[in-house]
Amino acid sequence: MKRKFVVFCLLFVLFVSSCGGAQEKHTVVYVRSLKYYLPFMHKYAKAWASDSYLISADIPIEATGHPRDLLRMSVGFVAPSREGTIFVVYLYSDDTYETQTFSHTRPISQETPILEQDWSLDSIDAFDLLFDSKERVTFDGRPKEYLICSSLKLIRRYQVKNQLAWILTSSTCGKNTRYIYLDPKTGERLTPED
């Protein structure tokens, strides 16, 4: 009796699930978590220079169904002990890391560090807030090139009182570039002049 009931329930579930109409495929657009990956990336920077600190993060917008081999998260660090160089850690979509040091002939001014307490919104939270905004950025049906040229950045806006901001950049690789700014602590939208 019990066995017949289990078989009946299983058949019923299979029947109900097969009766659903054709499901529409949606592109799921997302970014990776900076808060999750930053400690790993910072270990590389600390090995380069123990006094290194974060100055920027560039997180690609990824989408299901799009090849991601060209996409990589990059995080930049500088250090007072390594004047004239910037250290960048890259994270690829297959979770492999690569580092690169860039030297400059002119001195690089030491920038205001981006500290963990300066941004309470992770990249995922910021992306969700920006994506739900009135000026919604639509990525469904866009070619791969559109995703490659679009990203979410955490940087200081020196033209606006050294203000830290999440900046969503959406572009078609050459024209029609849009920027949307977000306060990384409060989640409030910022204007370019704020």
Coordinates of N, CA and C in Angstrom, one line a residue:
M1 N 0.8 -1.2 0.0 CA 0.0 0.0 0.0 C 0.9 1.3 0.0
K2 N 1.8 1.3 0.9 CA 2.7 2.4 1.0 C 3.5 2.6 -0.3
R3 N 4.0 1.5 -0.9 CA 4.8 1.6 -2.1 C 3.9 2.1 -3.2
K4 N 2.7 1.7 -3.3 CA 1.8 2.2 -4.4 C 1.5 3.7 -4.3
F5 N 1.4 4.1 -3.0 CA 1.2 5.6 -2.8 C 2.4 6.4 -3.2
V6 N 3.6 5.9 -2.9 CA 4.9 6.6 -3.3 C 5.0 6.6 -4.8
V7 N 4.7 5.5 -5.5 CA 4.8 5.4 -6.9 C 3.7 6.4 -7.5
F8 N 2.5 6.4 -7.0 CA 1.5 7.3 -7.5 C 1.9 8.7 -7.4
C9 N 2.5 9.1 -6.2 CA 3.0 10.5 -6.0 C 4.1 10.8 -7.0
L10 N 5.0 9.9 -7.2 CA 6.1 10.2 -8.1 C 5.5 10.4 -9.5
L11 N 4.6 9.6 -10.0 CA 4.0 9.7 -11.3 C 3.2 11.0 -11.4
F12 N 2.5 11.4 -10.3 CA 1.8 12.6 -10.3 C 2.7 13.8 -10.5
V13 N 3.8 13.8 -9.8 CA 4.8 14.9 -9.8 C 5.4 15.0 -11.2
L14 N 5.7 13.9 -11.8 CA 6.3 13.9 -13.2 C 5.3 14.4 -14.2
F15 N 4.0 14.0 -14.0 CA 3.0 14.4 -14.9 C 2.8 15.9 -14.8
V16 N 2.7 16.4 -13.6 CA 2.4 17.9 -13.4 C 3.6 18.7 -14.0
S17 N 4.8 18.2 -13.7 CA 6.0 19.0 -14.2 C 6.1 18.9 -15.7
S18 N 5.6 17.9 -16.4 CA 5.7 17.8 -17.8 C 4.6 18.6 -18.5
C19 N 3.5 19.0 -17.8 CA 2.4 19.7 -18.3 C 2.7 21.2 -18.5
G20 N 3.8 21.7 -17.9 CA 4.1 23.1 -18.0 C 4.3 23.5 -19.4
G21 N 4.0 24.7 -19.8 CA 4.2 25.2 -21.1 C 5.7 25.4 -21.4
A22 N 6.0 25.7 -22.6 CA 7.4 25.9 -23.0 C 7.9 27.1 -22.2
Q23 N 9.0 26.9 -21.5 CA 9.5 28.0 -20.7 C 10.4 28.9 -21.5
E24 N 10.2 30.2 -21.3 CA 11.0 31.2 -22.0 C 12.4 31.3 -21.4
K25 N 13.4 31.3 -22.2 CA 14.8 31.4 -21.7 C 15.1 32.9 -21.4
H26 N 15.6 33.2 -20.2 CA 16.0 34.5 -19.8 C 17.4 34.5 -19.6
T27 N 18.1 35.6 -20.0 CA 19.5 35.8 -19.7 C 19.6 36.2 -18.2
V28 N 20.4 35.5 -17.4 CA 20.6 36.0 -16.1 C 21.9 36.7 -16.1
V29 N 21.8 38.0 -15.7 CA 22.9 38.9 -15.7 C 23.4 39.1 -14.2
Y30 N 24.7 39.0 -14.0 CA 25.2 39.1 -12.6 C 26.6 39.6 -12.5
V31 N 27.0 39.9 -11.3 CA 28.4 40.2 -11.1 C 28.9 39.3 -9.9
R32 N 30.2 39.2 -9.8 CA 30.8 38.4 -8.7 C 30.9 39.3 -7.5
S33 N 31.0 38.7 -6.3 CA 31.1 39.4 -5.0 C 32.5 39.9 -4.8
L34 N 32.7 41.2 -4.7 CA 34.0 41.7 -4.4 C 34.4 41.4 -2.9
K35 N 33.4 41.4 -2.0 CA 33.7 41.1 -0.6 C 34.2 39.7 -0.4
Y36 N 33.7 38.8 -1.3 CA 34.1 37.4 -1.2 C 35.5 37.2 -1.7
Y37 N 35.8 37.8 -2.8 CA 37.1 37.5 -3.5 C 38.3 38.4 -3.0
L38 N 37.9 39.6 -2.4 CA 39.0 40.6 -2.1 C 40.0 40.0 -1.1
P39 N 39.6 39.2 0.0 CA 40.7 38.7 0.9 C 41.7 37.8 0.1
F40 N 41.3 37.0 -0.8 CA 42.2 36.2 -1.6 C 43.1 37.1 -2.5
M41 N 42.5 38.1 -3.1 CA 43.3 39.0 -3.9 C 44.3 39.9 -3.1
H42 N 43.8 40.2 -1.9 CA 44.7 41.1 -1.0 C 45.9 40.3 -0.6
K43 N 45.8 38.9 -0.4 CA 46.9 38.1 0.0 C 48.1 38.2 -1.1
Y44 N 47.7 38.3 -2.3 CA 48.7 38.5 -3.4 C 49.4 39.8 -3.3
A45 N 48.5 40.8 -3.0 CA 49.1 42.2 -2.9 C 50.0 42.3 -1.7
K46 N 49.6 41.7 -0.5 CA 50.4 41.7 0.7 C 51.8 41.0 0.4
A47 N 51.8 40.0 -0.4 CA 53.0 39.3 -0.7 C 53.9 40.2 -1.6
W48 N 53.3 41.1 -2.4 CA 54.0 42.0 -3.2 C 54.6 43.2 -2.3
A49 N 53.8 43.7 -1.5 CA 54.2 44.8 -0.5 C 53.3 44.7 0.7
S50 N 53.9 44.6 1.8 CA 53.1 44.4 3.1 C 52.2 45.7 3.4
D51 N 52.6 46.8 2.8 CA 51.8 48.1 3.1 C 50.9 48.4 2.0
S52 N 50.5 47.4 1.1 CA 49.7 47.7 0.0 C 48.2 47.9 0.4
Y53 N 47.5 48.7 -0.4 CA 46.1 49.0 -0.1 C 45.3 49.1 -1.4
L54 N 44.0 48.9 -1.3 CA 43.1 48.9 -2.4 C 42.9 50.3 -2.9
I55 N 42.9 50.4 -4.3 CA 42.6 51.7 -4.9 C 41.5 51.6 -5.9
S56 N 41.2 50.4 -6.4 CA 40.1 50.3 -7.4 C 39.8 48.8 -7.6
A57 N 38.5 48.6 -8.1 CA 38.1 47.3 -8.4 C 37.2 47.4 -9.7
D58 N 37.4 46.5 -10.6 CA 36.6 46.5 -11.8 C 36.0 45.1 -12.0
I59 N 34.7 45.0 -11.9 CA 34.1 43.7 -11.9 C 33.2 43.6 -13.2
P60 N 33.5 42.6 -14.1 CA 32.8 42.5 -15.3 C 31.3 42.0 -15.1
I61 N 30.5 42.4 -15.9 CA 29.1 42.0 -15.9 C 29.0 40.7 -16.7
E62 N 28.6 39.6 -16.1 CA 28.5 38.3 -16.7 C 27.1 37.9 -17.0
A63 N 26.9 37.0 -17.9 CA 25.5 36.6 -18.2 C 25.5 35.1 -18.6
T64 N 24.5 34.4 -18.2 CA 24.3 33.0 -18.6 C 24.2 32.9 -20.1
G65 N 24.7 31.9 -20.7 CA 24.6 31.7 -22.1 C 25.6 32.5 -23.0
H66 N 26.5 33.3 -22.3 CA 27.5 34.1 -23.0 C 28.9 33.5 -22.7
P67 N 29.7 33.3 -23.6 CA 31.1 32.9 -23.3 C 31.8 33.9 -22.4
R68 N 32.4 33.4 -21.4 CA 33.0 34.3 -20.4 C 34.6 34.3 -20.4
D69 N 35.2 33.7 -21.4 CA 36.6 33.5 -21.4 C 37.4 34.8 -21.4
L70 N 36.8 35.9 -21.9 CA 37.5 37.2 -21.9 C 37.3 38.0 -20.6
L71 N 36.3 37.6 -19.8 CA 35.9 38.4 -18.7 C 36.8 38.1 -17.5
R72 N 37.2 39.2 -16.8 CA 38.0 39.0 -15.6 C 37.8 40.2 -14.6
M73 N 37.8 39.9 -13.4 CA 37.7 40.9 -12.3 C 39.1 41.4 -12.1
S74 N 39.3 42.7 -12.0 CA 40.7 43.2 -11.7 C 40.6 44.1 -10.5
V75 N 41.6 44.0 -9.6 CA 41.6 44.8 -8.4 C 43.0 45.4 -8.3
G76 N 43.1 46.8 -8.2 CA 44.4 47.5 -8.2 C 44.8 47.9 -6.8
F77 N 46.1 47.8 -6.5 CA 46.7 48.1 -5.2 C 47.9 49.0 -5.5
V78 N 48.2 49.9 -4.5 CA 49.5 50.6 -4.5 C 50.0 50.5 -3.1
A79 N 51.3 50.9 -3.0 CA 52.0 50.8 -1.7 C 53.0 51.9 -1.6
P80 N 53.1 52.6 -0.4 CA 54.1 53.6 -0.2 C 55.5 53.1 -0.4
S81 N 55.7 51.8 -0.1 CA 57.1 51.2 -0.2 C 57.4 50.9 -1.7
R82 N 56.4 50.9 -2.5 CA 56.6 50.6 -4.0 C 56.2 51.7 -4.8
E83 N 56.8 52.9 -4.6 CA 56.5 54.1 -5.3 C 56.7 53.9 -6.8
G84 N 55.8 54.4 -7.6 CA 55.9 54.3 -9.0 C 55.3 53.0 -9.6
T85 N 54.7 52.2 -8.8 CA 54.1 50.9 -9.4 C 52.7 50.7 -8.9
I86 N 52.0 50.0 -9.7 CA 50.6 49.6 -9.4 C 50.6 48.1 -9.5
F87 N 50.0 47.4 -8.6 CA 49.9 46.0 -8.6 C 48.5 45.6 -8.8
V88 N 48.2 44.8 -9.8 CA 46.9 44.4 -10.2 C 46.7 42.9 -10.1
V89 N 45.6 42.5 -9.5 CA 45.3 41.0 -9.4 C 44.1 40.8 -10.2
Y90 N 44.2 39.8 -11.1 CA 43.1 39.5 -12.0 C 42.5 38.1 -11.6
L91 N 41.2 38.1 -11.6 CA 40.4 36.8 -11.3 C 39.6 36.5 -12.5
Y92 N 39.9 35.3 -13.1 CA 39.2 34.9 -14.3 C 38.0 34.1 -14.0
S93 N 37.1 33.9 -15.0 CA 35.8 33.2 -14.7 C 36.0 31.8 -14.3
D94 N 37.1 31.2 -14.5 CA 37.4 29.8 -14.0 C 38.0 29.8 -12.6
D95 N 38.0 31.0 -11.9 CA 38.5 31.1 -10.6 C 40.1 31.0 -10.5
T96 N 40.7 31.2 -11.6 CA 42.2 31.3 -11.6 C 42.6 32.8 -11.4
Y97 N 43.8 33.0 -10.8 CA 44.3 34.3 -10.5 C 45.5 34.6 -11.4
E98 N 45.8 35.8 -11.7 CA 47.0 36.3 -12.3 C 47.3 37.6 -11.7
T99 N 48.6 37.9 -11.6 CA 49.0 39.2 -11.1 C 49.9 39.9 -12.1
Q100 N 49.9 41.3 -12.1 CA 50.7 42.0 -13.0 C 51.1 43.3 -12.3
T101 N 52.4 43.7 -12.5 CA 52.9 45.0 -11.9 C 53.1 46.0 -13.0
F102 N 52.6 47.2 -12.9 CA 52.8 48.2 -13.9 C 53.7 49.3 -13.3
S103 N 54.8 49.6 -13.9 CA 55.7 50.6 -13.5 C 55.5 51.9 -14.3
H104 N 55.6 53.0 -13.7 CA 55.4 54.3 -14.3 C 56.7 55.1 -14.2
T105 N 57.0 55.9 -15.2 CA 58.2 56.7 -15.2 C 58.0 57.9 -14.3
R106 N 56.8 58.4 -14.2 CA 56.5 59.5 -13.3 C 56.0 58.9 -12.0
P107 N 56.2 59.6 -10.9 CA 55.8 59.1 -9.6 C 54.2 59.0 -9.6
I108 N 53.7 58.0 -9.0 CA 52.3 57.8 -8.8 C 52.0 58.4 -7.4
S109 N 51.1 59.3 -7.4 CA 50.7 59.9 -6.1 C 50.0 58.8 -5.3
Q110 N 50.3 58.8 -4.0 CA 49.6 57.8 -3.1 C 48.1 58.3 -3.0
E111 N 47.2 57.4 -3.3 CA 45.8 57.7 -3.3 C 45.2 57.4 -1.9
T112 N 44.0 58.0 -1.7 CA 43.3 57.6 -0.5 C 42.9 56.2 -0.6
P113 N 43.2 55.4 0.4 CA 42.9 53.9 0.4 C 41.4 53.7 0.4
I114 N 41.0 52.6 -0.2 CA 39.6 52.2 -0.1 C 39.6 51.1 1.0
L115 N 39.0 51.5 2.1 CA 39.0 50.6 3.3 C 37.7 49.9 3.3
E116 N 37.7 48.7 4.0 CA 36.5 47.9 4.1 C 35.3 48.7 4.7
Q117 N 35.6 49.6 5.7 CA 34.5 50.3 6.3 C 34.0 51.5 5.4
D118 N 34.6 51.7 4.3 CA 34.2 52.8 3.4 C 33.0 52.3 2.5
W119 N 32.8 51.0 2.4 CA 31.8 50.5 1.5 C 31.1 49.3 2.2
S120 N 29.8 49.5 2.5 CA 29.1 48.4 3.2 C 28.3 47.6 2.1
L121 N 28.1 48.2 1.0 CA 27.4 47.4 -0.1 C 28.4 46.6 -0.9
D122 N 28.2 45.3 -1.0 CA 29.0 44.5 -1.9 C 28.6 44.8 -3.3
S123 N 29.5 44.3 -4.2 CA 29.2 44.5 -5.7 C 27.9 43.9 -6.1
I124 N 27.5 42.8 -5.5 CA 26.2 42.1 -5.8 C 25.1 43.0 -5.4
D125 N 25.1 43.6 -4.2 CA 24.1 44.5 -3.7 C 24.0 45.8 -4.6
A126 N 25.2 46.3 -4.9 CA 25.2 47.5 -5.7 C 24.6 47.3 -7.1
F127 N 25.0 46.2 -7.7 CA 24.4 45.8 -9.0 C 22.9 45.6 -9.0
D128 N 22.4 45.0 -7.9 CA 21.0 44.8 -7.8 C 20.3 46.1 -7.7
L129 N 20.8 47.0 -6.9 CA 20.2 48.3 -6.7 C 20.2 49.1 -8.0
L130 N 21.3 49.1 -8.7 CA 21.4 49.8 -10.0 C 20.6 49.2 -11.1
F131 N 20.5 47.9 -11.1 CA 19.7 47.2 -12.1 C 18.2 47.4 -11.9
D132 N 17.7 47.7 -10.7 CA 16.3 47.9 -10.5 C 15.9 49.4 -10.6
S133 N 16.9 50.2 -11.0 CA 16.6 51.6 -11.0 C 15.7 52.0 -12.1
K134 N 15.2 53.3 -12.1 CA 14.4 53.9 -13.2 C 15.1 53.8 -14.5
E135 N 16.4 54.1 -14.5 CA 17.1 54.1 -15.8 C 17.7 52.7 -15.9
R136 N 16.8 51.7 -15.9 CA 17.3 50.3 -15.9 C 18.2 50.0 -17.2
V137 N 19.3 49.4 -16.9 CA 20.2 49.0 -18.0 C 19.8 47.6 -18.4
T138 N 19.4 47.4 -19.7 CA 18.9 46.2 -20.2 C 20.0 45.4 -20.9
F139 N 20.3 44.2 -20.5 CA 21.3 43.4 -21.2 C 20.7 42.2 -21.9
D140 N 19.5 41.9 -21.7 CA 18.9 40.7 -22.4 C 19.0 40.9 -23.9
G141 N 19.5 39.9 -24.6 CA 19.6 39.9 -26.0 C 20.8 40.7 -26.6
R142 N 21.6 41.2 -25.7 CA 22.8 42.0 -26.2 C 23.9 41.1 -26.7
P143 N 24.7 41.5 -27.7 CA 25.8 40.7 -28.1 C 26.8 40.6 -27.0
K144 N 27.7 39.6 -27.2 CA 28.8 39.3 -26.2 C 29.6 40.6 -26.0
E145 N 29.9 41.3 -27.1 CA 30.7 42.5 -27.0 C 30.1 43.6 -26.0
Y146 N 28.8 43.6 -25.9 CA 28.2 44.6 -25.0 C 28.5 44.2 -23.6
L147 N 28.6 43.0 -23.3 CA 28.9 42.5 -21.9 C 30.4 42.8 -21.6
I148 N 31.3 42.6 -22.6 CA 32.7 42.8 -22.4 C 33.0 44.2 -22.1
C149 N 32.3 45.1 -22.7 CA 32.5 46.6 -22.5 C 31.7 47.2 -21.3
S150 N 31.0 46.4 -20.6 CA 30.2 46.8 -19.4 C 30.8 46.3 -18.1
S151 N 30.8 47.1 -17.1 CA 31.3 46.6 -15.8 C 30.8 47.4 -14.7
L152 N 31.1 47.0 -13.5 CA 30.8 47.7 -12.2 C 32.1 48.0 -11.6
K153 N 32.4 49.3 -11.3 CA 33.7 49.7 -10.7 C 33.5 50.3 -9.3
L154 N 34.4 50.0 -8.4 CA 34.5 50.7 -7.1 C 35.7 51.6 -7.2
I155 N 35.5 52.9 -7.3 CA 36.7 53.8 -7.4 C 36.3 55.1 -6.7
R156 N 37.4 55.9 -6.4 CA 37.2 57.3 -5.9 C 37.0 58.2 -7.1
R157 N 36.0 59.1 -6.9 CA 35.8 60.1 -8.0 C 36.5 61.4 -7.5
Y158 N 37.7 61.6 -8.1 CA 38.5 62.7 -7.6 C 37.9 64.1 -8.1
Q159 N 37.1 64.0 -9.2 CA 36.5 65.3 -9.6 C 35.4 65.7 -8.7
V160 N 35.0 64.8 -7.8 CA 33.9 65.1 -6.9 C 34.3 64.8 -5.4
K161 N 35.2 65.6 -4.9 CA 35.7 65.6 -3.5 C 36.2 64.2 -3.1
N162 N 36.9 63.5 -4.0 CA 37.5 62.2 -3.6 C 36.4 61.2 -3.1
Q163 N 35.2 61.3 -3.6 CA 34.1 60.5 -3.2 C 34.2 59.1 -3.8
L164 N 34.0 58.1 -2.9 CA 34.0 56.7 -3.3 C 32.6 56.4 -3.9
A165 N 32.6 55.6 -5.0 CA 31.3 55.3 -5.6 C 31.4 54.0 -6.4
W166 N 30.3 53.3 -6.4 CA 30.1 52.2 -7.3 C 29.6 52.8 -8.6
I167 N 30.2 52.5 -9.7 CA 29.9 53.1 -11.0 C 29.6 51.9 -12.0
L168 N 28.3 51.9 -12.5 CA 27.9 50.9 -13.5 C 28.1 51.5 -14.8
T169 N 29.0 50.9 -15.6 CA 29.3 51.4 -17.0 C 28.6 50.4 -17.9
S170 N 27.8 50.9 -18.8 CA 27.2 50.1 -19.8 C 27.6 50.7 -21.2
S171 N 28.1 49.8 -22.0 CA 28.6 50.4 -23.3 C 28.5 49.3 -24.4
T172 N 28.5 49.8 -25.6 CA 28.5 49.0 -26.8 C 29.9 49.0 -27.4
C173 N 30.9 49.1 -26.6 CA 32.3 49.1 -27.0 C 32.6 50.3 -28.0
G174 N 32.4 51.5 -27.6 CA 32.8 52.6 -28.5 C 31.8 53.7 -28.5
K175 N 30.5 53.4 -28.4 CA 29.5 54.5 -28.3 C 28.4 54.2 -27.4
N176 N 27.6 55.1 -27.1 CA 26.4 55.0 -26.2 C 26.8 54.5 -24.8
T177 N 27.9 55.0 -24.3 CA 28.3 54.6 -23.0 C 27.5 55.4 -21.9
R178 N 26.9 54.6 -20.9 CA 26.2 55.2 -19.9 C 26.8 54.9 -18.5
Y179 N 26.8 55.9 -17.6 CA 27.3 55.7 -16.3 C 26.2 55.9 -15.3
I180 N 26.1 55.0 -14.3 CA 25.2 55.2 -13.2 C 26.0 55.1 -11.9
Y181 N 25.8 56.0 -11.0 CA 26.6 56.1 -9.8 C 25.8 55.8 -8.6
L182 N 26.4 55.1 -7.6 CA 25.8 54.7 -6.4 C 26.7 54.9 -5.2
D183 N 26.2 55.4 -4.1 CA 26.9 55.6 -2.9 C 27.1 54.2 -2.3
P184 N 28.4 53.8 -2.0 CA 28.7 52.4 -1.6 C 28.3 52.1 -0.1
K185 N 27.9 53.2 0.6 CA 27.5 52.9 2.0 C 26.0 53.0 2.1
T186 N 25.4 53.9 1.5 CA 23.9 54.1 1.7 C 23.1 53.5 0.6
G187 N 23.6 53.2 -0.5 CA 22.9 52.7 -1.7 C 22.1 53.8 -2.4
E188 N 22.3 55.1 -2.1 CA 21.6 56.2 -2.8 C 22.3 56.4 -4.1
R189 N 21.4 56.7 -5.1 CA 21.9 57.1 -6.4 C 22.6 58.4 -6.3
L190 N 23.7 58.6 -7.1 CA 24.4 59.8 -7.1 C 24.3 60.4 -8.5
T191 N 24.4 61.7 -8.6 CA 24.5 62.3 -10.0 C 25.9 62.5 -10.3
P192 N 26.3 62.7 -11.6 CA 27.7 62.8 -11.9 C 28.4 64.0 -11.2
E193 N 27.6 65.0 -10.8 CA 28.1 66.2 -10.1 C 28.2 66.0 -8.6
D194 N 27.5 65.0 -8.0 CA 27.4 64.9 -6.5 C 28.8 64.9 -5.9

